Coordinates of C-alpha atoms and ligand atoms in Angstrom, one line a residue:
M1 CA 31.5 12.0 -7.3
M2 CA 31.4 8.9 -9.6
Q3 CA 34.7 7.2 -10.0
D4 CA 35.9 4.8 -12.7
W5 CA 36.7 2.0 -10.2
F6 CA 33.1 2.0 -9.1
R7 CA 31.6 2.2 -12.5
K8 CA 33.6 -0.9 -13.4
A9 CA 33.1 -2.8 -10.1
K10 CA 30.9 -5.8 -10.2
L11 CA 30.7 -7.1 -6.7
G12 CA 30.6 -5.6 -3.2
I13 CA 30.0 -7.2 0.1
F14 CA 27.7 -5.4 2.5
I15 CA 28.1 -6.0 6.3
H16 CA 25.4 -5.3 8.8
Y17 CA 27.2 -5.8 12.1
G18 CA 25.8 -4.4 15.3
I19 CA 24.3 -5.1 18.7
Y20 CA 21.2 -6.4 16.9
A21 CA 23.1 -9.6 16.3
V22 CA 22.9 -10.5 20.0
G23 CA 19.2 -11.3 20.3
D24 CA 16.9 -12.4 17.5
V25 CA 15.6 -9.1 16.3
S26 CA 15.9 -7.0 13.2
E27 CA 18.4 -4.1 13.1
S28 CA 16.9 -1.0 14.6
W29 CA 13.4 -1.5 13.1
S30 CA 12.5 -4.0 15.8
F31 CA 12.2 -1.3 18.5
H32 CA 10.9 1.3 16.1
N33 CA 8.1 -1.0 15.1
G34 CA 7.4 -2.1 18.7
N35 CA 8.5 -5.7 18.4
I36 CA 10.8 -5.2 21.4
S37 CA 11.1 -2.3 23.9
Y38 CA 13.8 0.3 23.4
E39 CA 15.3 -0.7 26.7
D40 CA 15.4 -4.4 25.9
Y41 CA 16.9 -3.6 22.5
M42 CA 19.6 -1.6 24.1
K43 CA 20.3 -4.3 26.6
Q44 CA 21.9 -6.2 23.7
C45 CA 24.9 -3.9 24.2
D46 CA 25.8 -6.1 27.2
G47 CA 26.0 -9.2 24.9
F48 CA 28.0 -7.6 22.1
T49 CA 31.5 -9.1 22.6
A50 CA 33.1 -9.2 19.1
S51 CA 35.2 -11.9 20.9
K52 CA 36.1 -13.7 17.7
F53 CA 36.0 -10.7 15.4
D54 CA 38.9 -11.0 12.9
A55 CA 38.7 -8.3 10.2
R56 CA 41.5 -9.9 8.2
A57 CA 39.6 -13.2 8.0
W58 CA 36.5 -11.3 6.8
A59 CA 38.6 -9.5 4.2
D60 CA 40.2 -12.7 3.1
L61 CA 36.8 -14.4 2.6
F62 CA 35.4 -11.3 0.7
R63 CA 38.4 -11.2 -1.5
R64 CA 38.0 -14.9 -2.3
A65 CA 34.3 -14.3 -3.0
G66 CA 35.5 -12.0 -5.8
A67 CA 34.5 -8.7 -4.2
Q68 CA 36.2 -5.4 -5.2
Y69 CA 34.7 -3.3 -2.4
V70 CA 33.1 -3.7 0.9
V71 CA 30.5 -1.6 2.8
M72 CA 30.1 -2.0 6.6
T73 CA 27.6 -0.4 8.9
S74 CA 29.4 2.2 11.1
K75 CA 26.1 3.2 12.7
H76 CA 22.6 1.9 11.9
H77 CA 19.3 3.7 12.7
D78 CA 19.7 2.7 16.4
G79 CA 22.5 5.2 16.7
V80 CA 25.1 2.7 18.1
A81 CA 28.4 3.7 16.6
L82 CA 30.9 0.9 15.8
F83 CA 33.8 3.4 15.9
D84 CA 35.5 5.5 18.4
T85 CA 33.6 8.8 18.5
K86 CA 33.9 11.7 20.9
Y87 CA 30.5 13.0 19.9
S88 CA 28.4 10.3 21.6
D89 CA 28.9 7.7 24.3
L90 CA 26.6 5.4 22.4
N91 CA 29.4 3.4 20.8
V92 CA 30.7 -0.1 21.1
L93 CA 33.9 1.0 22.8
K94 CA 32.0 2.6 25.7
K95 CA 28.8 0.6 25.9
T96 CA 29.7 -3.0 25.1
P97 CA 32.2 -5.6 26.3
A98 CA 33.7 -5.6 22.8
K99 CA 35.6 -2.3 23.6
R100 CA 37.1 -2.3 20.1
D101 CA 37.0 0.1 17.3
I102 CA 35.4 -2.2 14.8
V103 CA 35.6 0.4 12.0
K104 CA 39.3 0.8 12.5
E105 CA 40.1 -2.9 12.2
Y106 CA 37.6 -3.2 9.3
T107 CA 39.0 -0.4 7.2
E108 CA 42.6 -1.5 7.7
A109 CA 41.9 -5.1 6.7
V110 CA 39.8 -4.3 3.7
R111 CA 42.4 -1.8 2.4
E112 CA 45.2 -4.3 3.0
A113 CA 43.4 -7.0 1.0
G114 CA 43.3 -4.6 -1.9
M115 CA 39.6 -3.8 -1.9
K116 CA 37.9 -0.4 -1.8
V117 CA 36.6 0.8 1.6
G118 CA 32.9 1.7 1.9
I119 CA 31.1 2.9 5.0
Y120 CA 27.4 2.7 5.7
F121 CA 26.1 5.6 7.8
S122 CA 22.5 6.0 8.9
L123 CA 21.3 9.6 8.6
I124 CA 18.5 8.6 10.9
D125 CA 19.4 8.3 14.6
W126 CA 16.4 7.0 16.6
S127 CA 18.4 7.2 19.8
D128 CA 19.3 10.8 19.6
P129 CA 16.7 13.2 21.1
R130 CA 18.0 15.9 18.8
Y131 CA 16.9 13.8 15.8
R132 CA 13.2 13.8 16.8
T133 CA 12.8 17.5 16.8
V134 CA 11.2 18.3 13.4
Y135 CA 8.5 16.7 11.2
P136 CA 9.0 15.5 7.7
E137 CA 8.6 18.6 5.5
G138 CA 5.0 19.5 4.8
E139 CA 3.5 17.0 7.3
K140 CA 1.4 17.8 10.4
P141 CA 2.1 16.9 14.0
E142 CA -1.2 14.9 14.1
D143 CA 0.3 12.6 11.5
H144 CA 3.0 11.6 13.9
L145 CA 1.4 11.0 17.3
K146 CA 3.0 7.6 17.5
D147 CA 6.3 8.3 15.8
V148 CA 8.2 8.5 19.0
F149 CA 11.6 7.7 17.6
A150 CA 11.4 9.8 14.5
T151 CA 9.6 13.0 15.2
P152 CA 8.5 15.2 18.1
A153 CA 5.4 12.9 18.2
G154 CA 2.7 15.5 18.2
G155 CA 4.7 18.1 20.1
P156 CA 6.3 21.4 18.9
E157 CA 9.3 21.5 16.6
D158 CA 12.7 22.6 17.7
P159 CA 14.7 23.7 14.6
E160 CA 17.7 24.7 16.7
K161 CA 18.0 21.2 18.1
W162 CA 17.7 19.8 14.6
Q163 CA 20.6 22.0 13.5
E164 CA 22.6 20.6 16.3
F165 CA 21.7 17.1 15.2
L166 CA 23.0 17.9 11.6
E167 CA 26.2 19.1 13.1
F168 CA 26.5 15.9 15.1
N169 CA 26.2 13.9 12.0
N170 CA 28.8 16.1 10.3
N171 CA 31.2 15.6 13.2
Q172 CA 30.8 11.9 13.2
L173 CA 31.3 11.8 9.4
R174 CA 34.4 13.9 9.8
E175 CA 35.8 11.3 12.3
L176 CA 35.0 8.5 9.9
M177 CA 36.5 10.2 6.9
T178 CA 39.7 11.4 8.6
N179 CA 40.6 8.9 11.3
Y180 CA 40.6 5.8 9.1
G181 CA 42.5 6.6 5.9
T182 CA 40.7 7.1 2.7
V183 CA 37.0 6.2 2.7
D184 CA 36.2 5.5 -1.0
L185 CA 32.4 5.2 -0.7
L186 CA 29.8 6.5 1.7
W187 CA 26.6 4.5 1.8
F188 CA 23.8 6.6 3.4
D189 CA 20.5 5.2 4.6
G190 CA 17.3 6.7 6.0
D191 CA 17.1 9.9 4.0
W192 CA 13.4 9.3 3.5
E193 CA 12.4 10.7 6.9
R194 CA 13.4 14.2 6.0
S195 CA 13.5 16.4 2.8
A196 CA 16.6 17.5 0.9
A197 CA 16.1 21.0 2.4
Q198 CA 15.9 19.5 6.0
W199 CA 19.1 17.5 5.5
K200 CA 20.7 20.5 3.9
A201 CA 21.7 17.9 1.3
K202 CA 23.5 20.2 -1.1
E203 CA 25.8 21.7 1.6
F204 CA 26.2 18.3 3.2
K205 CA 27.4 16.8 -0.1
A206 CA 29.9 19.6 -0.6
Y207 CA 31.0 19.1 3.0
L208 CA 31.7 15.4 2.4
E209 CA 33.6 16.2 -0.8
S210 CA 35.7 18.8 1.1
L211 CA 36.8 15.9 3.3
N212 CA 37.5 13.7 0.3
P213 CA 36.9 15.0 -3.2
E214 CA 36.8 11.5 -4.6
V215 CA 34.3 10.0 -2.3
I216 CA 31.3 8.3 -4.0
V217 CA 27.9 8.7 -2.3
N218 CA 25.0 6.3 -2.8
S219 CA 21.6 7.6 -3.9
R220 CA 20.0 7.8 -0.5
L221 CA 20.5 11.5 0.0
Q222 CA 17.3 13.0 -1.4
G223 CA 18.6 13.5 -5.0
Y224 CA 22.2 14.3 -4.1
G225 CA 23.7 10.8 -4.5
D226 CA 25.9 9.4 -7.3
Y227 CA 24.1 6.1 -8.1
E228 CA 20.9 4.1 -7.6
T229 CA 20.6 1.4 -5.0
P230 CA 17.6 -0.9 -5.7
E231 CA 17.1 -3.1 -2.7
Q232 CA 16.0 -6.8 -2.4
G233 CA 13.9 -6.9 -5.6
I234 CA 16.1 -7.6 -8.5
P235 CA 15.4 -5.0 -11.3
V236 CA 13.6 -6.3 -14.3
I237 CA 14.8 -3.4 -16.4
G238 CA 18.1 -1.9 -15.2
P239 CA 17.9 1.7 -13.7
K240 CA 19.7 4.5 -15.7
G241 CA 23.3 5.2 -15.0
V242 CA 25.5 3.5 -12.5
W243 CA 23.5 1.2 -10.1
E244 CA 24.0 -1.4 -7.4
F245 CA 21.5 -4.0 -6.3
C246 CA 21.7 -4.8 -2.6
T247 CA 20.4 -8.0 -1.3
T248 CA 20.4 -10.2 1.8
I249 CA 21.3 -13.9 1.6
N250 CA 18.4 -14.9 3.8
D251 CA 15.7 -12.4 4.7
S252 CA 17.6 -10.3 7.2
W253 CA 20.3 -7.7 6.9
G254 CA 21.7 -8.4 10.4
Y255 CA 22.2 -11.8 12.0
R256 CA 19.0 -13.5 13.1
P257 CA 19.3 -17.1 14.3
S258 CA 15.6 -17.8 13.5
D259 CA 16.0 -16.7 9.9
N260 CA 16.6 -19.9 8.0
D261 CA 15.2 -18.7 4.7
Y262 CA 18.4 -18.8 2.8
K263 CA 18.8 -18.4 -0.9
T264 CA 20.9 -21.0 -2.6
S265 CA 24.3 -20.3 -4.1
R266 CA 22.8 -20.8 -7.6
Q267 CA 20.1 -18.3 -6.9
I268 CA 22.6 -15.7 -5.7
I269 CA 24.8 -16.4 -8.7
R270 CA 21.9 -16.0 -11.0
M271 CA 20.9 -12.7 -9.3
F272 CA 24.5 -11.5 -9.7
C273 CA 24.5 -12.5 -13.4
D274 CA 21.2 -10.6 -13.8
C275 CA 22.8 -7.5 -12.5
L276 CA 25.7 -7.8 -14.9
T277 CA 23.4 -8.5 -17.8
L278 CA 21.5 -5.3 -17.0
G279 CA 24.6 -3.2 -16.6
G280 CA 24.6 -3.1 -12.8
K281 CA 26.5 -4.5 -9.9
M282 CA 25.6 -6.4 -6.7
L283 CA 26.2 -5.6 -3.1
L284 CA 25.7 -8.9 -1.2
D285 CA 24.9 -8.6 2.5
V286 CA 26.2 -10.7 5.3
G287 CA 25.1 -10.4 8.9
P288 CA 27.8 -11.5 11.3
K289 CA 27.0 -13.0 14.7
E290 CA 27.7 -10.8 17.7
D291 CA 31.1 -12.5 18.2
G292 CA 32.1 -11.5 14.7
T293 CA 31.9 -15.0 13.1
L294 CA 29.7 -15.7 10.1
D295 CA 27.0 -18.3 9.8
E296 CA 28.4 -21.2 7.7
R297 CA 25.6 -20.9 5.2
Q298 CA 26.6 -17.3 4.4
V299 CA 30.2 -18.4 4.1
K300 CA 29.2 -21.2 1.7
V301 CA 27.3 -18.8 -0.6
L302 CA 30.3 -16.4 -0.7
E303 CA 32.7 -19.3 -1.4
D304 CA 30.5 -20.6 -4.2
L305 CA 30.1 -17.2 -5.7
G306 CA 33.9 -16.9 -5.5
Q307 CA 34.3 -20.2 -7.3
F308 CA 32.0 -19.2 -10.1
I309 CA 33.7 -15.8 -10.5
H310 CA 37.2 -17.3 -10.3
D311 CA 36.4 -20.0 -13.0
N312 CA 34.8 -17.4 -15.3
E313 CA 36.7 -14.2 -14.6
E314 CA 36.9 -12.9 -18.1
A315 CA 33.1 -13.0 -18.5
I316 CA 32.7 -10.8 -15.4
Y317 CA 35.2 -8.1 -14.6
E318 CA 36.3 -6.5 -17.8
T319 CA 32.9 -6.5 -19.3
G320 CA 29.7 -4.4 -19.7
K321 CA 26.0 -4.8 -20.1
G322 CA 24.9 -7.9 -22.1
L323 CA 22.2 -8.7 -24.7
S324 CA 18.6 -8.1 -24.1
Y325 CA 16.5 -11.0 -22.9
N326 CA 14.7 -10.9 -26.2
Q327 CA 18.0 -11.9 -27.9
F328 CA 19.0 -14.6 -25.4
L329 CA 16.9 -16.3 -22.8
G330 CA 19.5 -16.1 -20.1
G331 CA 22.1 -13.6 -18.8
S332 CA 25.1 -12.3 -20.8
T333 CA 27.9 -9.7 -20.8
L334 CA 30.0 -8.2 -23.6
S335 CA 33.7 -7.8 -23.5
E336 CA 35.1 -4.3 -23.4
D337 CA 36.3 -4.4 -27.0
K338 CA 32.7 -5.6 -27.9
K339 CA 34.1 -8.6 -29.9
T340 CA 33.1 -11.4 -27.4
I341 CA 29.7 -12.2 -25.9
Y342 CA 29.6 -14.3 -22.7
L343 CA 26.3 -16.3 -22.2
F344 CA 25.3 -17.4 -18.8
V345 CA 23.6 -20.8 -18.9
Y346 CA 21.8 -21.7 -15.7
D347 CA 20.2 -25.0 -16.6
K348 CA 21.3 -28.0 -18.7
P349 CA 20.2 -27.3 -22.3
A350 CA 18.0 -30.0 -23.9
E351 CA 19.5 -29.3 -27.3
N352 CA 20.3 -25.9 -29.0
L353 CA 20.6 -22.5 -27.3
C354 CA 19.6 -19.6 -29.5
V355 CA 20.8 -16.1 -29.9
K356 CA 19.0 -13.5 -32.1
G357 CA 19.8 -10.2 -33.7
I358 CA 23.6 -10.3 -33.9
K359 CA 24.8 -9.2 -37.4
T360 CA 28.5 -9.7 -36.9
P361 CA 29.4 -13.3 -37.9
V362 CA 30.5 -15.7 -35.1
K363 CA 34.0 -17.1 -35.3
R364 CA 34.0 -19.6 -32.4
V365 CA 31.9 -20.8 -29.5
S366 CA 33.4 -22.5 -26.5
V367 CA 32.7 -23.4 -22.9
L368 CA 34.6 -20.9 -20.8
H369 CA 35.8 -23.0 -17.9
T370 CA 36.9 -26.0 -19.9
G371 CA 37.7 -24.5 -23.3
E372 CA 35.6 -27.2 -25.0
E373 CA 34.5 -26.0 -28.5
L374 CA 30.8 -26.1 -29.5
T375 CA 29.3 -26.4 -32.9
F376 CA 26.9 -23.7 -34.1
S377 CA 24.7 -23.0 -37.1
Y378 CA 22.3 -20.3 -38.4
T379 CA 18.7 -20.4 -39.6
G380 CA 16.7 -17.7 -41.3
A381 CA 19.7 -15.5 -42.4
L382 CA 19.1 -13.3 -45.4
P383 CA 22.5 -11.7 -45.8
W384 CA 21.4 -9.5 -48.7
S385 CA 18.8 -7.8 -46.6
G386 CA 20.8 -7.5 -43.4
I387 CA 18.7 -10.1 -41.5
P388 CA 21.3 -12.0 -39.5
G389 CA 19.1 -15.0 -38.7
T390 CA 19.1 -17.0 -35.5
L391 CA 22.4 -18.4 -34.1
W392 CA 21.9 -21.9 -32.7
I393 CA 24.5 -23.4 -30.4
R394 CA 24.5 -27.1 -29.9
A395 CA 24.9 -27.3 -26.1
D396 CA 23.4 -30.6 -24.8
E397 CA 26.6 -32.5 -24.5
M398 CA 28.8 -29.9 -23.1
E399 CA 30.3 -30.3 -19.6
M400 CA 28.4 -28.0 -17.3
H401 CA 30.0 -25.8 -14.6
P402 CA 28.6 -27.0 -11.2
L403 CA 27.2 -23.6 -10.5
T404 CA 26.5 -21.7 -13.8
T405 CA 28.1 -22.4 -17.2
V406 CA 29.5 -19.6 -19.3
L407 CA 29.7 -19.8 -23.1
K408 CA 32.2 -17.6 -24.9
V409 CA 31.0 -16.5 -28.3
E410 CA 33.8 -14.9 -30.3
L411 CA 32.8 -12.7 -33.1
E412 CA 34.6 -11.7 -36.3
G413 CA 34.6 -8.1 -35.3
E414 CA 32.8 -5.6 -33.0
I415 CA 29.2 -6.6 -32.3
T416 CA 26.5 -5.1 -34.5
Y417 CA 22.8 -5.7 -34.3
N418 CA 19.6 -6.0 -36.2
L419 CA 16.9 -5.8 -33.6
G420 CA 14.1 -5.3 -36.1
H421 CA 11.6 -7.8 -37.4
G422 CA 11.9 -9.9 -40.5
E423 CA 11.2 -8.2 -43.8
V424 CA 9.0 -9.2 -46.7
V425 CA 11.1 -11.3 -49.1
T426 CA 10.8 -9.8 -52.6
N427 CA 13.5 -11.8 -54.3
N428 CA 13.8 -15.5 -53.8
D429 CA 16.9 -16.4 -55.7
Ligands
GLC1 C1 16.7 -0.5 4.6 C2 16.6 -0.6 6.0 C3 17.9 -1.0 6.7 C4 18.9 -1.7 5.9 C5 19.0 -1.1 4.5 C6 20.0 -1.8 3.6 O1 16.7 0.8 4.1 O2 16.2 0.6 6.7 O3 17.6 -1.7 7.8 O4 20.1 -1.4 6.5 O5 17.7 -1.2 3.9 O6 19.8 -1.4 2.2

């Protein structure tokens, strides 16, 4: 069920941690897609040590990055649990030298650092033979001759086994939701391989809420989730309702040493500002190495994001959706009392910045991180006809923030708009 803390949250950190960090392969998909054999993929278990894993250090970094919640993989599509489960031996305590309950340390540290606890759980389990016992609803066996990890691959269905699998998922989720204190958010993945009816999604959701009535569930539950999760491609128009954009810092969810395609801190900050402008939030992914440490390039992005947020907090946390891009060619947010607009300026202006369609007169414009006041003027205003004109802010000499500059535009009252077009002037006094 949607909760106020989540509706207001702006930044979460996503963690894809698992045995896939050992080699140089993608999480689960690598064996599913035949880039590595299942056996070689699973051999990564022997190299998963978590030898430098320090959940408190992670939590401290995420807190400094400005995150309000964290979501970590408890089990990806490969079925390897990062927690102590009595329902399967395929877990890092039994199958890897790590021998640690990663979820336990993670949940404790995140909670202790004052952030909300999220758990990613893959509905799909490509390691469990009970999973590949039915076909996606309405599809024929012939469509799945090669789908060896996901379906009976051309063979007959076994609905009883499927039912056992659903119970297995329920059991593991009960462990996750009762052995580690309150889980605030469940982040499911992989619902696409079965229908709502096959997942028994309605009963499943009720079951989860019976374990914690306040738990929030992401959208990947065939229509039974609480909010949308656009992935990798930043939305151009924000989805309806509460939403969270998830993205990687390079191109991989988990750690891959060969992936050097990193986004810059400024790109990530700009994506974050885009989410805020459109009324959403960002879930930024890190992929820790098998020993539990983070690539320094990922740490740098988190630290820079944290610096930007720290220096401009009032433009971020207690705010809502900003102006449309037709009104301001950049990002923006609005204070909760709707009397202040915050403008995100990514590049050094050559002269004036302009804002259109705001009827409420402006009282003061300043640079948020320095307090420097900027001059402003209007053109095209026709007060007698309600045309507010264009607000011009002289911004070429201001001192820029090293990452992204925020301008604070204080209004005389609550914001009101005129988003129409100019009218014919019938009186030129
Ligand atoms: C995709 C992938 C998965 C990843 C997830 C994160 O759905 O299946 O590997 O964990 O996106 O959003």
